Amino acid sequence: MATRTIEMQLQTPGLDAQGRVQMSPLGLERIEREADDLHAEHMLINIGPQHPATHGVLRLVIELDGERVIRVIPHIGYLHSGFEKLGEYRHYNQIIPLTDRTDYLSPMANNVGLALAAEKLMGITVTERCAVLRVIACELSRIISHLVWLGTTGIDLGAMTPFLWSFQQRERVYNLQESWTGARLTTSVTRVGGMMADIPDGWEAGLRDFTRTFTKTLDEVDTMFTKNAIWIGRTQGVGVMTKAEAIDYSLSGPMLRASGVAWDLRKDMPYLGYETYDFDVPVGEHGDIYDRYLVRLEEMYQSTRILDQTLDRLEKLKGAPINVDDPRVILPPKSRAMSDMEAMIFHFKQVMEGVTAPAGEAYLAIENPKGELGYYFVSDGTAKPVRWRIRPPSLINLAALPKMCEGALLSDVIAINASVDIVMGEIDR
Amino acid sequence: MRRAPDIAALRARFGAAIERHAVSCGDEIVWLTNDRAHEILAWLKADQGYAYLVDITAVEYRDPELPLEVVWFVRNLTTIQDLRCKVSLDPTAPLAVDSVVDLWHGADWLEREVFDMFGVTFRGHPDLRRLLMWETYHEGYPLRKAFPLRGHFSRGEQTRQALAANPEAHYSIEELSIAEAFDDLPEEMRQRLAHGERGNV
């Protein structure tokens, strides 16, 4: 390293005994120091685990050369709750409340996924009305999850107002959720073989009102962001994943589609009769943050389209059963359990022993807002699974963060991290 | 629509390395021998178009007689085929399989998680560290059946360890060296870190 001599003449003004101004030298006339070779020294910066831009308790250790990122080392696990372990000690229906707490931004969709996986294991097909209600649950979850993403990403990039718009709309869905399930967040809306409850009277009108007026907010966001120079400057060409890389890193959901892979489980491996709904799957082409934004924005419009179709179907299925007619998995009505011997025995067995699944294993994946949410059950024939595995979409999407941040600027790391749409409850489980 | 994977082609090519084939709830499962698992997965990816790795996990059964299984979920995105590959391991012996990070980058964190939760070593993994639990965690592997639900240590012991935490141990030696912070530490702390003792975090 070169040695550089800096000559300095530092003086402080003062007054002498006669009252004249006098400059006295500061003492350090010559400073010899090693010149800073700015490129030789890397800086380590720590973001999180308590930092608003890391969307929870994610911790990023970033090695910087000036402002350029050399590498990012994510540390996770601060919210680890051992859900998978806990699931091995719970009946299938008792696992459903655990799924509320994994991806807590879309609890109803997780409930649906878990019920579907358990039903696949047990060979149960749900009723038509139940399937429609579950589609509503999934699509409402997609909308609220994407709204949170939109609002928080906007804030991360310096736009405060869309956050308020999106949370206003989200509040309307939460009110619907509350009047259906009694809970705003811990919904637990499904049961193996059916639903916890049918929608209350007049609920459809509330949903219809929501789908009719909600897209106006999306239009506003579209006006605000899509052609906004600052938004474009911060997002286009940042955090790019090519098509091949996206597949190589096992990305899923909007992250995969933004990279140009037309893969949506609702279309390609349909469940709940999604093949009978009319909707489009937006696919990006550049794989950058901007395309992820466009994909998520369009997905909300498409979810609204699906919700409109479910409402038409609900009308035709008025009064149809929401639970399968199978006393092994569905509790009998309380009035029958108190008066009918057989019903009482089924009630007792289900409450005490739980719903048993035949020995075997099943993996079922649904297209969650964050990506492919898979539940993998291994059963040994008892009422509790031997293994319950959650395939967490945000964990696998986040694993590509170091790759996406290579060579980016520090401020881009915040934008890229926001674009992944992570939720730490699901990553750490 | 979904199509069943071509098990016959697998058997024709690898013969005895395909130990077993089963269908459970419509999911196709093949058991591979441990020594050729990586080779078969590489062939599935390159020749059969299973380009997408869905998940890697492990299963330990309640029955101690049954083997512990490492599970790979692979998918062909064009023909829409799912295949689950398994390798059986003896749970009483050291657990090790070959890493597939060289085939799929997405396997990196998934293998770290299996290592973290089950103690399975992935040979050839570039950075096999615990993922969810902290680096100095030494209660064992939480998802093993021998691990009690509440953990091995009492709440009192866990609190004691948390209070005895060494703040520098939040950073790895590697991270401290990037920041050139190692030299700034007190001598006693450097000694402890140099000996690999990181304190309890």
XYZ file of C-alpha atoms in Angstrom:
630
model
C 0.000 0.000 0.000
C 1.410 3.384 -0.973
C 2.328 5.947 1.652
C 1.026 9.386 1.006
C 2.053 12.595 2.731
C -0.587 15.150 3.325
C 0.486 18.649 4.208
C -1.987 20.555 6.192
C -1.942 24.055 7.559
C -4.546 24.188 10.204
C -4.817 27.235 12.346
C -7.230 28.497 14.879
C -7.955 32.196 15.230
C -7.319 33.758 18.615
C -6.442 37.056 20.236
C -3.029 37.970 21.581
C -2.359 40.119 24.664
C -2.850 43.315 22.664
C -6.194 42.217 21.378
C -5.035 41.543 17.799
C -6.190 38.567 15.887
C -3.546 35.893 15.715
C -3.586 32.590 13.946
C -1.901 29.846 15.889
C -0.985 26.571 14.226
C -2.849 23.490 15.368
C 0.230 21.424 15.972
C -0.287 18.784 13.313
C 1.632 20.192 10.441
C 2.222 16.999 8.608
C 0.131 13.913 8.764
C 1.589 10.737 7.468
C -0.909 7.995 6.944
C -1.489 5.070 4.706
C -3.606 6.013 1.762
C -6.965 4.302 1.660
C -7.089 1.973 -1.245
C -10.851 1.974 -1.423
C -11.078 -1.164 -3.460
C -8.867 -3.242 -1.218
C -11.094 -2.975 1.803
C -14.440 -4.714 1.924
C -17.084 -3.646 4.301
C -19.361 -5.998 6.182
C -22.846 -4.786 6.780
C -25.476 -6.446 8.892
C -29.180 -5.950 8.211
C -31.646 -7.462 10.593
C -32.936 -9.579 12.216
C -34.912 -6.585 13.468
C -35.172 -4.344 10.441
C -38.333 -3.175 8.680
C -36.931 -3.867 5.214
C -36.264 -7.527 5.924
C -39.987 -8.241 6.322
C -39.692 -10.071 9.599
C -36.732 -11.650 11.281
C -34.471 -12.245 8.331
C -30.831 -11.335 8.852
C -28.589 -10.500 5.936
C -24.832 -10.194 6.275
C -23.620 -8.332 3.214
C -20.065 -7.972 2.008
C -19.674 -4.669 0.197
C -17.038 -3.225 -2.053
C -17.936 0.437 -1.876
C -21.641 0.264 -2.546
C -21.478 -2.848 -4.678
C -22.497 -6.175 -3.210
C -19.849 -8.881 -3.300
C -22.050 -11.420 -1.607
C -25.011 -11.810 0.647
C -25.138 -14.373 3.431
C -28.706 -14.803 4.707
C -29.258 -16.141 8.206
C -32.669 -17.554 8.977
C -34.266 -19.538 11.759
C -35.118 -16.755 14.204
C -38.790 -17.709 14.011
C -38.312 -21.478 13.971
C -41.211 -23.057 15.816
C -40.816 -26.713 14.988
C -44.205 -27.011 13.260
C -43.165 -30.119 11.345
C -42.152 -31.853 14.548
C -45.326 -30.700 16.294
C -47.424 -32.077 13.423
C -46.166 -35.578 14.178
C -47.886 -35.314 17.564
C -51.215 -34.010 16.244
C -54.265 -35.474 14.536
C -54.766 -34.383 10.949
C -57.477 -31.891 11.861
C -55.333 -30.562 14.688
C -52.592 -29.693 12.215
C -54.842 -27.214 10.417
C -54.373 -24.466 13.077
C -50.605 -24.860 12.664
C -50.885 -23.999 8.982
C -52.517 -20.654 9.849
C -49.295 -19.694 11.504
C -46.829 -20.676 8.802
C -47.653 -18.308 5.954
C -49.718 -15.956 8.069
C -50.424 -13.652 5.129
C -52.573 -16.259 3.401
C -53.900 -18.527 6.165
C -57.016 -19.736 4.351
C -55.050 -21.024 1.358
C -52.748 -22.979 3.688
C -55.779 -24.534 5.381
C -57.073 -25.621 1.983
C -53.716 -27.125 1.024
C -53.486 -29.130 4.198
C -57.014 -30.466 3.940
C -56.410 -31.451 0.310
C -53.206 -33.278 1.202
C -54.881 -35.197 4.027
C -57.817 -36.007 1.728
C -55.455 -37.276 -0.952
C -53.905 -39.543 1.653
C -57.321 -40.828 2.716
C -58.846 -40.978 -0.753
C -61.641 -38.500 -0.106
C -63.228 -36.281 -2.750
C -64.925 -33.176 -1.388
C -68.386 -31.977 -2.352
C -68.965 -29.485 -5.115
C -69.955 -26.629 -2.828
C -66.952 -27.286 -0.612
C -64.654 -27.072 -3.644
C -66.154 -23.724 -4.641
C -65.788 -22.372 -1.099
C -62.179 -23.498 -1.051
C -61.496 -21.754 -4.337
C -62.894 -18.580 -2.769
C -60.605 -19.094 0.229
C -57.564 -19.574 -2.031
C -58.243 -16.578 -4.240
C -59.064 -14.216 -1.374
C -55.773 -15.288 0.206
C -53.954 -14.596 -3.033
C -55.388 -11.101 -3.134
C -54.536 -10.199 0.472
C -51.061 -11.694 0.236
C -50.283 -9.822 -2.970
C -51.702 -6.620 -1.470
C -49.294 -6.892 1.444
C -46.497 -7.515 -1.008
C -47.482 -4.519 -3.107
C -47.752 -2.183 -0.147
C -44.554 -3.207 1.608
C -42.502 -3.296 -1.570
C -43.760 0.169 -2.376
C -42.608 1.352 1.037
C -39.231 -0.311 0.621
C -38.791 1.646 -2.602
C -40.057 4.884 -1.122
C -43.730 4.992 -2.117
C -45.920 5.350 0.924
C -49.373 5.924 -0.549
C -50.035 2.578 -2.302
C -49.408 0.912 1.038
C -52.406 2.730 2.480
C -54.579 1.891 -0.540
C -53.677 -1.775 -0.483
C -54.137 -2.142 3.256
C -57.531 -0.485 2.996
C -58.602 -3.120 0.498
C -56.988 -5.860 2.529
C -59.062 -4.766 5.478
C -62.220 -5.473 3.472
C -61.083 -9.046 2.819
C -60.183 -9.446 6.465
C -63.702 -8.369 7.408
C -65.097 -10.995 5.046
C -62.733 -13.552 6.524
C -63.793 -12.607 10.025
C -67.499 -12.914 9.316
C -66.933 -16.332 7.720
C -64.495 -17.931 10.156
C -64.703 -15.777 13.276
C -61.014 -14.983 13.062
C -59.047 -12.458 11.090
C -55.794 -14.328 10.943
C -56.060 -17.755 12.541
C -58.854 -18.848 10.254
C -58.595 -22.683 10.348
C -61.422 -22.691 7.837
C -61.121 -26.233 6.472
C -61.546 -29.689 7.934
C -60.534 -32.992 6.449
C -63.480 -33.806 4.190
C -65.125 -30.410 4.271
C -65.221 -26.993 5.793
C -65.330 -25.742 9.360
C -68.394 -23.663 8.472
C -70.443 -22.577 5.524
C -70.437 -18.893 4.664
C -72.996 -16.887 6.662
C -76.171 -15.483 5.086
C -75.588 -12.451 2.935
C -71.847 -13.044 2.749
C -71.956 -13.400 -1.027
C -73.255 -9.849 -1.303
C -70.208 -8.599 0.582
C -67.868 -10.537 -1.685
C -69.680 -9.331 -4.795
C -69.335 -5.780 -3.584
C -65.639 -6.373 -3.024
C -64.933 -7.848 -6.468
C -66.953 -5.067 -8.115
C -65.031 -2.213 -6.516
C -61.663 -3.724 -5.675
C -60.095 -3.528 -9.125
C -60.401 0.261 -9.011
C -57.572 0.237 -6.461
C -55.510 -1.963 -8.739
C -56.088 0.525 -11.551
C -54.841 3.274 -9.277
C -51.748 1.290 -8.386
C -51.247 0.639 -12.079
C -51.392 4.373 -12.776
C -49.045 5.082 -9.907
C -46.358 2.480 -10.597
C -46.380 0.937 -14.035
C -45.117 3.990 -15.918
C -43.458 5.708 -12.979
C -39.869 6.630 -13.831
C -38.588 6.068 -10.289
C -40.324 2.713 -9.984
C -39.003 1.608 -13.367
C -35.530 2.798 -12.523
C -35.461 0.895 -9.269
C -36.968 -2.322 -10.593
C -36.177 -2.916 -14.259
C -33.139 -5.074 -14.832
C -32.607 -5.540 -11.089
C -32.408 -8.985 -9.503
C -32.728 -10.771 -12.824
C -33.244 -14.530 -12.916
C -33.240 -16.047 -16.379
C -35.605 -18.846 -17.312
C -32.918 -21.516 -16.869
C -31.749 -20.071 -13.565
C -35.267 -19.882 -12.208
C -35.758 -23.591 -12.878
C -32.284 -24.407 -11.571
C -33.036 -22.629 -8.295
C -36.466 -24.322 -8.003
C -38.273 -20.996 -7.884
C -42.038 -21.181 -7.919
C -45.092 -18.997 -8.143
C -44.823 -15.422 -9.421
C -41.024 -15.597 -9.167
C -40.914 -18.476 -11.654
C -43.527 -17.007 -13.956
C -41.826 -13.591 -14.023
C -38.789 -15.373 -15.441
C -40.827 -16.614 -18.372
C -41.747 -20.127 -17.268
C -45.448 -20.675 -17.887
C -46.057 -22.913 -14.911
C -49.077 -22.577 -12.670
C -50.270 -25.536 -10.643
C -53.854 -24.353 -11.053
C -53.496 -24.912 -14.787
C -50.906 -27.679 -14.975
C -51.846 -29.904 -12.043
C -55.388 -28.720 -11.380
C -57.037 -29.229 -8.014
C -60.454 -28.117 -6.739
C -61.719 -27.991 -10.325
C -59.553 -25.026 -11.320
C -59.572 -26.370 -14.876
C -63.250 -25.418 -15.105
C -62.620 -21.746 -14.285
C -61.832 -19.206 -16.929
C -58.693 -17.271 -16.031
C -55.324 -16.353 -17.485
C -51.864 -16.886 -16.072
C -49.600 -13.861 -16.501
C -46.033 -14.721 -17.516
C -43.143 -12.259 -17.526
C -40.138 -12.335 -19.783
C -37.249 -10.516 -18.102
C -37.298 -12.107 -14.668
C -36.585 -8.803 -12.917
C -38.417 -7.067 -10.094
C -40.579 -5.112 -12.527
C -41.887 -8.296 -14.159
C -42.594 -9.815 -10.751
C -44.626 -6.712 -9.972
C -46.551 -6.979 -13.247
C -47.226 -10.687 -12.688
C -48.541 -10.166 -9.163
C -50.645 -7.181 -10.193
C -52.261 -9.137 -13.017
C -52.792 -12.154 -10.762
C -54.972 -10.007 -8.523
C -57.158 -9.055 -11.511
C -57.380 -12.731 -12.458
C -58.263 -13.746 -8.893
C -61.119 -11.265 -9.021
C -62.281 -12.912 -12.243
C -62.241 -16.322 -10.553
C -64.116 -14.963 -7.540
C -66.867 -13.648 -9.824
C -67.248 -17.123 -11.320
C -67.367 -18.778 -7.904
C -70.187 -16.460 -6.884
C -72.267 -17.601 -9.853
C -71.618 -21.224 -8.920
C -72.468 -20.653 -5.265
C -75.912 -19.448 -6.277
C -76.567 -22.703 -8.120
C -75.262 -24.741 -5.177
C -77.361 -23.014 -2.537
C -78.059 -25.402 0.324
C -75.777 -28.130 -1.038
C -73.690 -29.976 1.581
C -70.219 -28.662 2.397
C -69.005 -31.860 4.050
C -68.587 -35.316 2.579
C -71.062 -37.917 3.745
C -68.488 -40.015 5.562
C -68.868 -40.574 9.315
C -65.200 -41.603 9.551
C -63.983 -38.074 8.986
C -66.895 -35.708 9.560
C -68.376 -35.197 13.014
C -72.128 -35.926 13.158
C -74.404 -33.009 14.064
C -74.534 -32.511 17.813
C -78.275 -33.210 17.941
C -77.755 -36.645 16.366
C -74.729 -37.411 18.517
C -76.904 -36.923 21.599
C -79.807 -39.061 20.404
C -78.435 -41.676 18.003
C -76.171 -44.449 19.328
C -74.238 -44.927 16.112
C -73.644 -41.215 15.668
C -72.457 -40.979 19.255
C -69.898 -43.750 18.709
C -68.544 -42.050 15.600
C -68.417 -38.769 17.502
C -66.522 -40.378 20.365
C -64.061 -42.213 18.135
C -63.283 -39.129 16.094
C -62.763 -36.878 19.072
C -60.716 -39.400 21.040
C -58.783 -41.169 18.307
C -58.844 -38.680 15.479
C -59.281 -39.391 11.801
C -57.071 -42.283 10.781
C -55.309 -42.427 7.450
C -54.277 -45.640 5.718
C -50.553 -46.412 5.620
C -48.936 -44.691 2.685
C -47.789 -41.288 1.647
C -49.055 -38.375 -0.384
C -47.640 -35.111 -1.648
C -50.047 -32.417 -2.685
C -49.046 -28.998 -3.909
C -51.237 -25.962 -4.390
C -50.455 -22.681 -6.076
C -50.162 -20.404 -3.079
C -49.602 -16.653 -3.444
C -45.908 -17.159 -2.683
C -45.435 -20.175 -4.921
C -45.811 -23.907 -4.777
C -46.916 -24.833 -1.292
C -46.609 -28.584 -0.897
C -47.681 -30.766 1.969
C -46.118 -34.188 2.202
C -47.699 -36.675 4.563
C -46.317 -40.071 5.468
C -48.728 -42.226 7.433
C -48.250 -45.522 9.208
C -51.981 -46.145 9.508
C -52.537 -44.243 12.751
C -54.335 -40.957 13.346
C -51.102 -38.968 13.489
C -48.718 -38.607 10.563
C -45.237 -40.122 10.785
C -43.900 -37.166 8.893
C -45.435 -33.889 7.913
C -43.317 -31.906 5.538
C -44.136 -28.417 4.350
C -42.545 -27.454 1.068
C -42.134 -23.765 1.870
C -42.207 -21.662 -1.308
C -40.680 -18.573 0.256
C -37.746 -20.498 1.712
C -36.826 -21.911 -1.674
C -37.383 -18.555 -3.393
C -35.270 -16.804 -0.765
C -32.433 -19.273 -1.313
C -31.865 -17.575 -4.670
C -31.332 -14.182 -2.998
C -27.501 -14.406 -2.905
C -27.558 -15.223 -6.616
C -29.902 -12.334 -7.458
C -27.880 -9.842 -5.416
C -24.545 -10.573 -7.082
C -23.092 -7.278 -8.249
C -26.135 -5.271 -7.237
C -26.028 -2.102 -5.189
C -26.841 -2.130 -1.505
C -30.123 -0.311 -2.137
C -31.011 -2.985 -4.716
C -30.682 -5.683 -2.067
C -33.652 -4.161 -0.279
C -35.648 -4.078 -3.508
C -34.690 -7.631 -4.496
C -35.467 -8.977 -1.058
C -38.858 -7.288 -1.210
C -39.564 -8.753 -4.637
C -39.131 -12.324 -3.374
C -42.255 -11.869 -1.228
C -41.036 -13.700 1.837
C -42.908 -14.451 4.999
C -40.674 -15.579 7.824
C -43.300 -17.687 9.549
C -43.191 -20.013 6.591
C -39.438 -19.866 5.991
C -38.553 -20.798 9.542
C -41.648 -22.852 10.306
C -52.514 -33.635 -17.944
C -50.236 -35.624 -15.710
C -48.489 -38.671 -17.070
C -46.976 -41.570 -15.219
C -43.173 -41.580 -15.190
C -41.355 -44.144 -17.284
C -40.239 -46.681 -14.691
C -39.455 -49.291 -17.327
C -36.800 -47.041 -18.871
C -35.239 -46.545 -15.440
C -35.145 -50.259 -14.782
C -33.757 -51.011 -18.244
C -30.923 -48.598 -17.746
C -30.026 -49.060 -14.098
C -31.286 -52.575 -13.354
C -30.620 -53.534 -9.777
C -29.919 -49.942 -8.742
C -33.705 -49.447 -8.795
C -34.557 -51.376 -5.667
C -38.289 -50.954 -5.600
C -41.141 -49.132 -7.262
C -44.448 -48.316 -5.637
C -47.475 -46.130 -6.188
C -49.018 -44.508 -3.141
C -52.125 -42.294 -3.475
C -51.271 -41.910 -7.158
C -47.704 -40.736 -6.490
C -44.927 -42.716 -8.162
C -42.037 -43.638 -5.891
C -38.774 -45.408 -6.702
C -36.170 -46.554 -4.220
C -32.580 -46.179 -5.407
C -29.391 -47.676 -4.043
C -27.347 -45.111 -2.163
C -24.191 -45.486 -4.246
C -25.907 -44.784 -7.587
C -28.563 -42.291 -6.486
C -26.644 -39.262 -7.724
C -25.966 -40.893 -11.083
C -29.637 -41.799 -11.532
C -30.842 -38.323 -10.547
C -28.339 -36.805 -12.997
C -29.671 -39.069 -15.740
C -33.259 -38.215 -14.893
C -32.397 -34.534 -15.162
C -30.327 -34.713 -18.346
C -32.060 -37.471 -20.333
C -35.592 -37.627 -19.028
C -36.259 -33.927 -18.669
C -36.769 -33.896 -14.903
C -35.272 -30.428 -14.812
C -37.145 -29.130 -11.788
C -36.276 -30.159 -8.273
C -39.396 -29.747 -6.164
C -38.113 -30.662 -2.733
C -35.622 -32.655 -0.723
C -36.545 -34.034 2.634
C -36.148 -37.093 4.850
C -38.513 -39.431 6.637
C -37.874 -41.404 9.794
C -40.518 -43.937 10.770
C -41.791 -44.617 14.250
C -40.947 -48.281 13.737
C -37.214 -48.482 14.564
C -36.869 -51.473 12.226
C -37.670 -49.340 9.202
C -34.900 -47.391 7.470
C -34.583 -43.624 7.427
C -35.302 -42.333 3.946
C -33.925 -39.352 2.078
C -36.492 -38.179 -0.468
C -36.021 -36.210 -3.692
C -39.069 -34.864 -5.520
C -38.280 -34.207 -9.175
C -40.569 -32.897 -11.878
C -40.642 -32.753 -15.645
C -42.216 -29.397 -16.445
C -42.925 -30.143 -20.117
C -44.594 -33.530 -19.817
C -45.910 -32.739 -16.301
C -44.573 -35.817 -14.568
C -43.727 -36.055 -10.892
C -41.346 -38.648 -9.551
C -40.267 -39.268 -5.985
C -36.887 -40.915 -5.480
C -35.851 -42.375 -2.182
C -32.706 -43.770 -0.651
C -32.943 -45.956 2.436
C -30.375 -45.446 5.169
C -29.706 -47.355 8.363
C -30.724 -44.937 11.154
C -28.212 -46.406 13.589
C -25.235 -45.883 11.267
C -23.759 -42.530 10.141
C -26.142 -41.061 7.573
C -24.643 -39.888 4.289
C -25.761 -39.476 0.702
C -24.293 -37.640 -2.284
C -25.224 -33.991 -2.684
C -27.123 -32.896 -5.793
C -26.143 -29.215 -5.550
C -24.054 -29.759 -8.686
C -27.274 -30.675 -10.528
C -29.682 -28.156 -9.014
C -28.641 -24.992 -7.178
C -31.999 -25.087 -5.432
C -30.789 -28.134 -3.513
C -28.385 -26.020 -1.453
C -30.664 -24.882 1.362
C -32.873 -27.959 1.161
C -29.913 -30.220 1.863
C -28.773 -27.933 4.648
C -32.206 -28.236 6.198
C -32.152 -32.039 6.049
C -28.688 -31.963 7.606
C -29.933 -29.581 10.269
C -33.052 -31.546 11.117
C -31.977 -35.166 10.563
C -28.176 -35.123 10.647
C -27.820 -36.533 7.152
C -24.468 -35.557 5.629
C -24.510 -34.608 1.956
C -21.168 -35.522 0.426
C -19.902 -32.768 -1.850
C -22.155 -30.018 -0.527
C -20.167 -26.759 -0.722
C -21.386 -25.275 2.557
C -23.075 -27.819 4.773
C -24.107 -25.779 7.815
C -27.203 -25.796 9.947
C -29.963 -23.775 8.318
C -32.712 -23.124 10.848
C -31.007 -23.911 14.127
C -28.012 -21.842 15.159
C -24.515 -23.014 14.469
C -23.589 -23.851 18.049
C -26.798 -25.756 18.686
C -25.831 -29.089 20.143
C -28.996 -30.752 21.357
C -29.065 -32.997 18.335
C -31.262 -33.260 15.280
C -34.818 -32.106 16.059
C -36.789 -34.154 13.547
C -35.256 -37.477 14.540
C -37.703 -39.720 16.377
C -35.293 -40.097 19.301
C -35.464 -36.336 19.854
C -38.162 -35.496 22.406
C -40.789 -32.909 21.417
C -39.650 -30.480 24.103
C -35.956 -30.972 23.390
C -33.231 -32.559 25.454
C -32.427 -29.548 27.596
C -34.697 -28.200 30.310
C -36.085 -24.687 30.059
C -33.645 -23.657 32.820
C -30.683 -24.983 30.885
C -31.845 -23.243 27.711
C -32.159 -19.942 29.580
C -28.732 -20.389 31.119
C -27.208 -20.950 27.703
C -28.981 -17.930 26.243
C -27.661 -15.717 29.034
C -24.130 -17.010 28.551
C -24.228 -15.996 24.891
C -21.091 -14.644 23.301
C -22.220 -11.801 21.028
C -19.339 -12.229 18.583
C -20.541 -15.734 17.939
C -23.441 -14.276 15.974
C -20.891 -13.876 13.195
C -18.959 -16.705 11.673
C -15.157 -16.555 11.541
C -15.558 -15.986 7.822
C -17.777 -12.969 8.356
C -15.483 -11.545 11.027
C -12.545 -11.841 8.662
C -14.414 -9.968 5.892
C -14.920 -7.103 8.304
C -11.341 -7.446 9.551
C -12.938 -7.387 12.957
C -11.114 -10.407 14.272
C -8.067 -8.374 15.317
C -10.227 -5.912 17.205
C -11.546 -8.548 19.565
C -10.102 -8.963 23.065
C -7.316 -11.500 23.255
C -9.335 -13.914 25.346
C -12.181 -13.921 22.857
C -9.815 -14.475 19.949
C -8.353 -17.454 21.711
C -11.782 -18.942 22.202
C -12.821 -18.338 18.619
C -9.559 -19.732 17.300
C -10.184 -22.920 19.216
C -13.544 -23.204 17.541
C -15.374 -22.347 20.722
C -18.113 -19.958 19.772
C -20.006 -19.714 23.016
C -23.671 -20.474 23.209
C -25.861 -18.247 21.144
